[in-house]
Amino acid sequence: MTREKLKIGLFGYGCVGQGLHDVLNSSKGFRADIVKICVKDPSKKRRIPMANFTFDKNDILNDPSINLVVELIDDADAAYKIVTTAMKKGKNVVTANKVMVAKHFKKLVEMQDKYKVSLLYEASAGASIPIIRNLEEYYDNELLYSLRGILNGTTNYILTLMHNQGIDYEVALEEAREKGFAESNPSLDVEGWDAKYKLCIITGHAYGLFLEPDEVFHYGIKTISKFDIQYAKEKGFKIKLVPYVGKTNENTITSFVLPRFISPDKYLYNVDYEYNGVITEAAFADKQFFSGKGAGGHATGSAVLSDISANSYGYKYEYKKYQQGTVSNYTRDYRLEVYLRYNNEKDRELFKFEEVSEYFSGRSYKYVIGIVNLKRLYEIKEKLRTMDVFIVNTGRKGVNS
Ligand SMILES: NC(=O)c1ccc[n+]([C@@H]2O[C@H](COP(=O)([O-])OP(=O)(O)OC[C@H]3O[C@@H](n4cnc5c(N)ncnc54)[C@H](OP(=O)(O)O)[C@@H]3O)[C@@H](O)[C@H]2O)c1
């Protein structure tokens, strides 16, 4: 296969942009030049000469010599404008922006077809873990039962510190920020949005459904307390934030993002700090486990480089599961066993527990373990954001996957 010499217009020179620059400089055999880098803040000191930079996106978008736009900025709305303009002008695009891809997934897929261009976004889900291309190429004909994992490095970092060192949530979040793992707006991470956007992108490739993120229930770790960690530790579990997508019958899937108890015999138990892990369960390949760094400039830059390289030999996602169309329904009618820590009985009533297997009422907190319907969690999702409760999927076999 012949490789086209790539002339790259790069948007963003932050954590990932600089990481990509280092990775490209270390890949001597690879033929690609960064022609221009567009950034936002003219007053910022840069580590390479200013002649490399522009503050006007049109210097890249209107340059006919640039055949690949690499979009690595932290503003999803601006990114959408940049990416769609580039595609309309016939330029291929590589992006790491999960918010943008998840929010405009269907439209971006259609635009690739319409303008005969390729949009690749491996770094947007699982950073260095090559999950999207694996789903496209390796699992293209596989009967995939489910996919779950740890897709957010920041929350995993926080949960690891809380579990290992017994420190409070706020202190752990601050450390994740200092290490550069937290997004500019940490609520994206800790409220579970980031994991949900990634899950929606993965769902497009795993099952061929382009879900609106609003359709999918998500719950993060913002209200986790030392009681929850203590409960998990007493039972020998860790708590991880685990997005899940899986089949409920032949043509229907469900998905959600919830903290989950993980026992030591599970693959995800040892996925700590900023690492991510993905487990696929399939009819023929059985269970498989991918693990790698889920955040950081170089790890994410390596996934971006892989997309740039794929672009040089004309690679495009074919959205094979979408073409096959075997999955056509999405349901939230799904029973889950959860642990709910709460203070107020009225809060507990809101959940409409179908069955209760364990109950505790102490002076500082109460908890209940029982079956709830995902449909009910979705109905009360706005209220949940302001409630002093914490929910964990027990992951108990026989109740849910
Ligand atoms: N950090 C990670 O580990 C990681 C992992 C996976 C995916 N991602 C994704 O990668 C993308 C970049 O993340 P990051 O961590 O590198 O962000 P970052 O460190 O905050 O850097 C953002 C960069 O974007 C530039 N920028 C912002 N708005 C712009 C605009 N309108 N036009 C041109 N440039 C603009 C900024 O310019 P200035 O330099 O002038 O401020 C900065 O260089 C995001 O979509 C993020 O979700 C990040």
Coordinates of C-alpha atoms and ligand atoms in Angstrom, one line a residue:
M1 CA 0.0 0.0 0.0
T2 CA 1.5 3.4 -0.9
R3 CA 1.6 6.0 1.8
E4 CA 0.8 9.6 1.0
K5 CA 3.2 12.2 2.4
L6 CA 1.2 13.9 5.1
K7 CA 1.1 17.7 5.5
I8 CA -0.5 18.3 8.9
G9 CA -2.4 21.3 10.3
L10 CA -2.4 20.8 14.0
F11 CA -5.0 22.5 16.3
G12 CA -4.0 22.6 20.0
Y13 CA -0.6 22.5 21.6
G14 CA -1.5 21.5 25.2
C15 CA -1.0 18.2 26.9
V16 CA -1.9 16.0 23.9
G17 CA -0.6 18.4 21.2
Q18 CA 2.8 18.5 22.7
G19 CA 2.7 14.8 23.4
L20 CA 2.0 14.2 19.8
H21 CA 4.8 16.5 18.7
D22 CA 7.3 14.5 20.9
V23 CA 5.9 11.2 19.6
L24 CA 6.2 12.3 15.9
N25 CA 9.8 13.6 16.5
S26 CA 10.7 10.2 17.9
S27 CA 9.2 8.3 14.9
K28 CA 12.0 9.0 12.5
G29 CA 10.8 6.6 9.7
F30 CA 7.4 8.2 9.5
R31 CA 6.8 10.8 6.7
A32 CA 4.7 13.6 8.1
D33 CA 5.3 17.3 8.5
I34 CA 3.4 19.6 10.8
V35 CA 3.0 22.7 8.6
K36 CA 1.2 25.0 11.1
I37 CA -0.1 24.8 14.7
C38 CA -3.2 26.8 15.6
V39 CA -3.6 27.8 19.3
K40 CA -5.7 30.3 21.2
D41 CA -3.7 32.4 23.6
P42 CA -1.1 34.7 22.0
S43 CA 0.5 35.6 25.3
K44 CA 1.4 32.0 26.2
K45 CA 5.1 31.0 26.1
R46 CA 5.7 28.1 23.7
R47 CA 8.6 25.6 23.8
I48 CA 9.2 25.8 20.1
P49 CA 9.7 29.0 17.9
M50 CA 6.6 31.2 17.4
A51 CA 7.0 30.9 13.6
N52 CA 5.3 27.4 14.0
F53 CA 2.1 28.9 15.3
T54 CA -1.0 30.8 14.1
F55 CA -4.0 32.1 16.0
D56 CA -6.2 32.1 12.9
K57 CA -7.9 28.7 12.1
N58 CA -8.2 29.7 8.5
D59 CA -4.4 29.7 8.0
I60 CA -4.8 25.9 8.3
L61 CA -8.3 25.4 6.9
N62 CA -7.7 27.4 3.7
D63 CA -4.2 26.0 3.1
P64 CA -4.6 23.6 0.1
S65 CA -1.2 22.0 0.8
I66 CA -2.5 20.7 4.2
N67 CA -4.1 17.3 3.6
L68 CA -4.7 16.3 7.2
V69 CA -6.1 18.2 10.1
V70 CA -5.3 17.0 13.6
E71 CA -7.7 18.5 16.1
L72 CA -6.5 18.4 19.8
I73 CA -8.2 21.3 21.5
D74 CA -10.2 21.3 24.7
D75 CA -13.3 23.2 23.4
A76 CA -15.9 20.8 21.8
D77 CA -18.0 23.5 20.1
A78 CA -14.9 25.2 18.5
A79 CA -13.6 21.7 17.6
Y80 CA -16.9 20.8 15.8
K81 CA -16.7 23.9 13.7
I82 CA -13.0 23.3 12.8
V83 CA -13.6 19.6 12.1
T84 CA -16.7 20.0 9.9
T85 CA -15.1 22.9 8.0
A86 CA -12.0 20.8 7.3
M87 CA -14.2 17.8 6.2
K88 CA -16.2 20.0 3.8
K89 CA -13.0 21.2 2.3
G90 CA -12.0 17.6 1.6
K91 CA -9.4 17.3 4.3
N92 CA -9.1 14.1 6.4
V93 CA -9.3 14.6 10.2
V94 CA -7.9 13.0 13.3
T95 CA -9.3 14.0 16.6
A96 CA -9.1 13.1 20.3
N97 CA -12.2 15.0 21.2
K98 CA -14.8 12.5 22.7
V99 CA -17.3 15.2 23.6
M100 CA -17.4 16.4 20.1
V101 CA -17.6 13.0 18.5
A102 CA -20.2 11.6 20.9
K103 CA -22.4 14.7 20.7
H104 CA -22.4 14.8 16.8
F105 CA -21.7 11.1 16.1
K106 CA -24.4 10.4 13.5
K107 CA -23.8 13.7 11.6
L108 CA -20.0 13.1 11.6
V109 CA -20.4 9.6 10.2
E110 CA -22.7 10.9 7.4
M111 CA -20.3 13.7 6.6
Q112 CA -17.5 11.3 6.0
D113 CA -19.6 9.6 3.3
K114 CA -20.8 12.8 1.8
Y115 CA -17.4 14.6 1.5
K116 CA -15.4 11.4 0.9
V117 CA -13.1 12.0 3.8
S118 CA -11.9 10.0 6.8
L119 CA -12.4 11.0 10.4
L120 CA -10.4 8.9 12.9
Y121 CA -10.7 9.2 16.7
E122 CA -8.9 6.3 18.4
A123 CA -7.5 8.5 21.2
S124 CA -11.0 9.7 22.1
A125 CA -11.9 6.4 24.0
G126 CA -9.4 4.7 26.2
A127 CA -6.5 6.9 25.0
S128 CA -3.6 4.5 24.3
I129 CA -5.8 1.3 24.2
P130 CA -6.6 0.5 20.5
I131 CA -10.2 -0.4 21.2
I132 CA -12.1 1.3 18.3
R133 CA -10.0 -0.1 15.5
N134 CA -10.2 -3.5 17.2
L135 CA -13.9 -3.4 17.3
E136 CA -14.0 -2.3 13.6
E137 CA -11.5 -4.8 12.3
Y138 CA -11.2 -7.7 14.7
Y139 CA -14.7 -8.0 16.1
D140 CA -16.4 -7.0 12.8
N141 CA -18.2 -10.4 12.6
E142 CA -18.1 -11.3 16.2
L143 CA -21.2 -11.8 18.3
L144 CA -20.3 -9.4 21.1
Y145 CA -22.2 -10.0 24.3
S146 CA -20.9 -7.0 26.3
L147 CA -18.1 -4.5 26.8
R148 CA -17.2 -2.9 30.0
G149 CA -14.2 -1.2 31.5
I150 CA -12.5 1.7 33.1
L151 CA -12.4 4.5 30.6
N152 CA -11.7 7.5 32.7
G153 CA -8.1 7.9 34.1
T154 CA -9.0 10.8 36.4
T155 CA -11.7 9.0 38.4
N156 CA -9.6 5.8 38.5
Y157 CA -6.7 7.9 39.9
I158 CA -8.9 9.4 42.6
L159 CA -10.5 6.1 43.5
T160 CA -7.0 4.4 43.7
L161 CA -5.7 7.1 46.1
M162 CA -8.9 6.9 48.2
H163 CA -8.6 3.1 48.4
N164 CA -4.9 2.8 48.9
Q165 CA -4.1 5.8 51.1
G166 CA -7.5 6.4 52.8
I167 CA -7.4 10.1 51.7
D168 CA -10.5 12.2 51.1
Y169 CA -12.1 12.7 47.7
E170 CA -11.3 16.4 47.5
V171 CA -7.6 15.8 48.3
A172 CA -7.4 13.0 45.7
L173 CA -9.1 15.2 43.1
E174 CA -6.5 18.0 43.7
E175 CA -3.7 15.5 43.3
A176 CA -5.2 14.3 40.0
R177 CA -5.4 17.9 38.8
E178 CA -1.8 18.6 39.8
K179 CA -0.7 15.5 37.8
G180 CA -2.5 16.9 34.7
F181 CA -5.0 14.0 34.5
A182 CA -8.2 16.0 35.2
E183 CA -9.8 17.7 32.3
S184 CA -9.9 21.6 32.5
N185 CA -13.5 21.1 33.8
P186 CA -13.2 18.1 36.3
S187 CA -17.0 17.7 36.5
L188 CA -16.8 16.0 33.1
D189 CA -14.7 13.3 34.7
V190 CA -16.1 13.0 38.2
E191 CA -19.8 13.1 37.2
G192 CA -19.3 10.4 34.7
W193 CA -19.9 12.4 31.5
D194 CA -16.5 11.6 30.0
A195 CA -16.9 7.9 30.5
K196 CA -20.4 8.1 29.0
Y197 CA -19.1 10.0 25.9
K198 CA -16.5 7.3 25.4
L199 CA -19.1 4.6 25.9
C200 CA -21.3 6.1 23.2
I201 CA -18.4 6.2 20.7
I202 CA -17.5 2.5 21.5
T203 CA -21.2 1.5 21.2
G204 CA -21.2 2.9 17.6
H205 CA -18.4 0.5 16.7
A206 CA -19.4 -2.4 18.9
Y207 CA -23.1 -2.5 18.0
G208 CA -23.7 0.0 15.2
L209 CA -26.0 2.3 17.2
F210 CA -25.2 6.0 17.4
L211 CA -26.8 6.8 20.7
E212 CA -27.5 10.4 21.8
P213 CA -25.5 10.7 25.0
D214 CA -28.7 12.1 26.7
E215 CA -30.3 8.7 26.2
V216 CA -27.7 6.9 28.4
F217 CA -27.8 6.9 32.2
H218 CA -24.6 8.0 33.9
Y219 CA -23.6 8.4 37.5
G220 CA -20.1 9.4 38.7
I221 CA -18.1 9.4 41.9
K222 CA -18.6 13.0 43.1
T223 CA -20.6 12.0 46.2
I224 CA -18.4 9.0 47.2
S225 CA -17.5 9.0 50.9
K226 CA -15.1 7.2 53.2
F227 CA -18.1 5.1 54.3
D228 CA -18.4 3.7 50.8
I229 CA -14.7 2.9 50.6
Q230 CA -14.8 1.4 54.0
Y231 CA -17.8 -0.8 53.0
A232 CA -16.0 -1.9 49.9
K233 CA -12.8 -2.7 51.7
E234 CA -14.6 -4.8 54.4
K235 CA -16.0 -6.9 51.6
G236 CA -12.6 -7.2 49.8
F237 CA -13.8 -5.0 46.9
K238 CA -12.5 -1.9 45.1
I239 CA -14.8 0.6 43.7
K240 CA -14.2 1.6 40.0
L241 CA -16.2 3.7 37.6
V242 CA -17.4 1.2 35.0
P243 CA -19.3 2.0 31.8
Y244 CA -21.2 -1.0 30.4
V245 CA -22.8 -1.8 27.1
G246 CA -24.3 -5.2 26.4
K247 CA -27.0 -7.2 24.7
T248 CA -30.3 -7.9 26.4
N249 CA -31.5 -10.0 23.5
E250 CA -30.6 -10.6 19.9
N251 CA -31.3 -7.2 18.5
T252 CA -31.4 -5.0 21.7
I253 CA -28.7 -3.5 23.9
T254 CA -28.6 -1.5 27.1
S255 CA -25.8 0.7 28.5
F256 CA -25.0 2.8 31.5
V257 CA -22.2 4.3 33.5
L258 CA -22.1 3.4 37.2
P259 CA -19.5 2.9 39.9
R260 CA -19.1 -0.9 40.4
F261 CA -17.7 -3.2 43.1
I262 CA -14.8 -5.2 41.8
S263 CA -13.5 -8.3 43.5
P264 CA -9.8 -9.3 43.4
D265 CA -10.4 -12.1 40.9
K266 CA -11.6 -9.6 38.3
Y267 CA -9.3 -8.2 35.6
L268 CA -10.3 -4.6 36.5
Y269 CA -9.2 -5.0 40.1
N270 CA -5.6 -4.3 39.3
V271 CA -6.3 -1.5 36.8
D272 CA -5.2 1.4 39.1
Y273 CA -4.2 5.1 38.9
E274 CA -4.5 6.6 35.4
Y275 CA -4.7 3.2 33.7
N276 CA -7.7 2.2 31.7
G277 CA -9.0 -1.4 31.0
V278 CA -11.6 -2.8 28.7
I279 CA -13.2 -6.2 28.8
T280 CA -15.0 -7.7 25.9
E281 CA -17.2 -10.8 26.1
A282 CA -18.0 -12.5 22.8
A283 CA -19.4 -15.7 21.6
F284 CA -16.3 -17.1 19.9
A285 CA -13.4 -15.0 21.2
D286 CA -14.8 -15.4 24.7
K287 CA -13.4 -12.9 27.3
Q288 CA -10.6 -10.5 26.4
F289 CA -9.0 -7.8 28.4
F290 CA -7.1 -4.7 27.1
S291 CA -5.2 -2.4 29.4
G292 CA -3.1 0.7 29.0
K293 CA -2.6 4.3 29.9
G294 CA -5.9 6.2 29.7
A295 CA -4.5 9.7 29.9
G296 CA -1.4 11.7 29.5
G297 CA 0.2 13.5 26.6
H298 CA 2.5 10.7 25.3
A299 CA 0.0 7.9 25.7
T300 CA -2.7 9.8 24.0
G301 CA -0.3 11.1 21.4
S302 CA 0.7 7.6 20.5
A303 CA -3.0 6.8 19.6
V304 CA -3.2 10.0 17.6
L305 CA 0.0 9.0 15.8
S306 CA -1.5 5.6 15.0
D307 CA -4.5 7.3 13.4
I308 CA -2.2 9.7 11.5
S309 CA -0.3 6.6 10.2
A310 CA -3.6 4.8 9.3
N311 CA -4.6 7.9 7.4
S312 CA -1.4 7.9 5.4
Y313 CA -2.5 4.6 3.8
G314 CA -6.1 5.7 3.3
Y315 CA -7.8 3.9 6.3
K316 CA -11.4 4.8 7.0
Y317 CA -13.8 3.4 9.6
E318 CA -16.4 1.3 7.7
Y319 CA -18.9 1.2 10.6
K320 CA -19.4 -2.5 9.9
K321 CA -21.8 -3.2 12.7
Y322 CA -24.0 -0.3 11.5
Q323 CA -23.9 -1.7 8.0
Q324 CA -24.9 -5.1 9.3
G325 CA -27.8 -3.6 11.3
T326 CA -28.3 -6.6 13.6
V327 CA -28.8 -4.4 16.7
S328 CA -31.7 -2.1 16.2
N329 CA -33.1 -1.4 19.7
Y330 CA -32.0 0.3 22.8
T331 CA -33.6 -0.4 26.2
R332 CA -33.4 0.9 29.7
D333 CA -35.7 -1.7 31.0
Y334 CA -33.0 -3.6 32.8
R335 CA -32.7 -4.8 36.4
L336 CA -29.6 -4.0 38.3
E337 CA -28.5 -4.9 41.8
V338 CA -27.1 -1.8 43.5
Y339 CA -25.7 -0.6 46.8
L340 CA -27.3 2.7 47.9
R341 CA -25.7 4.7 50.7
Y342 CA -28.1 7.4 51.9
N343 CA -29.3 9.4 54.9
N344 CA -32.9 10.2 54.3
E345 CA -35.6 7.5 54.0
K346 CA -37.4 9.7 51.5
D347 CA -34.4 9.5 49.2
R348 CA -34.4 5.8 49.3
E349 CA -38.1 5.6 48.4
L350 CA -37.4 7.4 45.2
F351 CA -35.4 4.4 43.9
K352 CA -38.4 2.1 44.1
F353 CA -36.4 -1.0 45.1
E354 CA -38.0 -4.2 43.8
E355 CA -36.2 -6.5 46.2
V356 CA -33.9 -5.8 49.1
S357 CA -31.2 -8.3 50.2
E358 CA -29.2 -6.2 52.8
Y359 CA -30.0 -3.2 54.9
F360 CA -28.0 -1.2 57.5
S361 CA -28.9 1.8 59.5
G362 CA -26.1 3.4 61.6
R363 CA -25.6 6.7 63.2
S364 CA -23.6 8.2 60.4
Y365 CA -25.0 6.6 57.4
K366 CA -27.4 4.0 56.0
Y367 CA -27.2 1.6 53.1
V368 CA -29.4 -0.8 51.3
I369 CA -28.6 -3.4 48.6
G370 CA -31.3 -4.4 46.3
I371 CA -32.7 -4.5 42.8
V372 CA -33.6 -1.3 40.9
N373 CA -34.6 -0.8 37.3
L374 CA -32.3 1.3 35.1
K375 CA -35.5 2.9 33.8
R376 CA -36.2 4.3 37.3
L377 CA -32.6 5.6 37.7
Y378 CA -32.9 7.4 34.4
E379 CA -36.3 8.9 35.5
I380 CA -34.7 10.4 38.6
K381 CA -31.3 11.3 37.0
E382 CA -31.7 15.1 37.5
K383 CA -32.7 14.7 41.1
L384 CA -29.8 12.4 41.7
R385 CA -27.3 15.2 40.9
T386 CA -28.3 17.1 44.1
M387 CA -28.9 14.1 46.4
D388 CA -26.5 13.1 49.3
V389 CA -26.4 9.5 48.2
F390 CA -23.9 7.2 46.5
I391 CA -24.8 4.3 44.2
V392 CA -22.7 1.3 43.3
N393 CA -23.5 -1.5 40.9
T394 CA -22.8 -4.7 42.8
G395 CA -22.2 -6.5 39.5
R396 CA -23.6 -9.7 41.1
K397 CA -23.9 -12.6 38.6
G398 CA -27.4 -13.7 37.7
V399 CA -28.8 -10.3 38.2
N400 CA -26.9 -8.4 35.6
S401 CA -23.7 -9.0 33.6
Ligands
LIG1 N1 -5.1 15.1 28.4 C1 -5.4 13.8 28.1 O1 -4.8 12.9 28.8 C2 -6.4 13.4 27.1 C3 -6.6 12.1 26.8 C4 -7.5 11.7 25.8 C5 -8.1 12.7 25.1 N2 -7.9 14.0 25.4 C6 -8.6 15.0 24.6 O2 -7.6 15.7 23.8 C7 -8.1 17.1 23.6 C8 -7.0 18.0 24.1 O3 -6.8 17.8 25.4 P1 -5.5 18.5 26.2 O4 -5.5 17.8 27.5 O5 -4.3 18.4 25.4 O6 -6.0 20.0 26.4 P2 -5.2 21.2 27.0 O7 -3.9 20.8 27.6 O8 -6.1 22.1 27.8 O9 -4.8 22.0 25.6 C9 -5.8 22.6 24.8 C10 -5.1 23.3 23.6 O10 -6.2 23.7 22.8 C11 -5.9 25.1 22.4 N3 -7.2 25.7 22.1 C12 -8.3 25.8 22.8 N4 -9.3 26.4 22.1 C13 -8.8 26.6 20.9 C14 -9.4 27.2 19.7 N5 -10.6 27.7 19.7 N6 -8.6 27.3 18.7 C15 -7.3 26.9 18.7 N7 -6.7 26.3 19.8 C16 -7.5 26.2 20.9 C17 -5.2 25.6 23.6 O11 -4.5 26.8 23.2 P3 -3.5 27.6 24.1 O12 -2.3 26.8 24.2 O13 -3.3 28.9 23.4 O14 -4.3 27.8 25.4 C18 -4.3 24.5 24.0 O15 -3.1 24.5 23.2 C19 -9.4 17.2 24.3 O16 -10.5 17.0 23.4 C20 -9.3 16.1 25.4 O17 -10.6 15.6 25.8 C21 -7.1 14.4 26.3

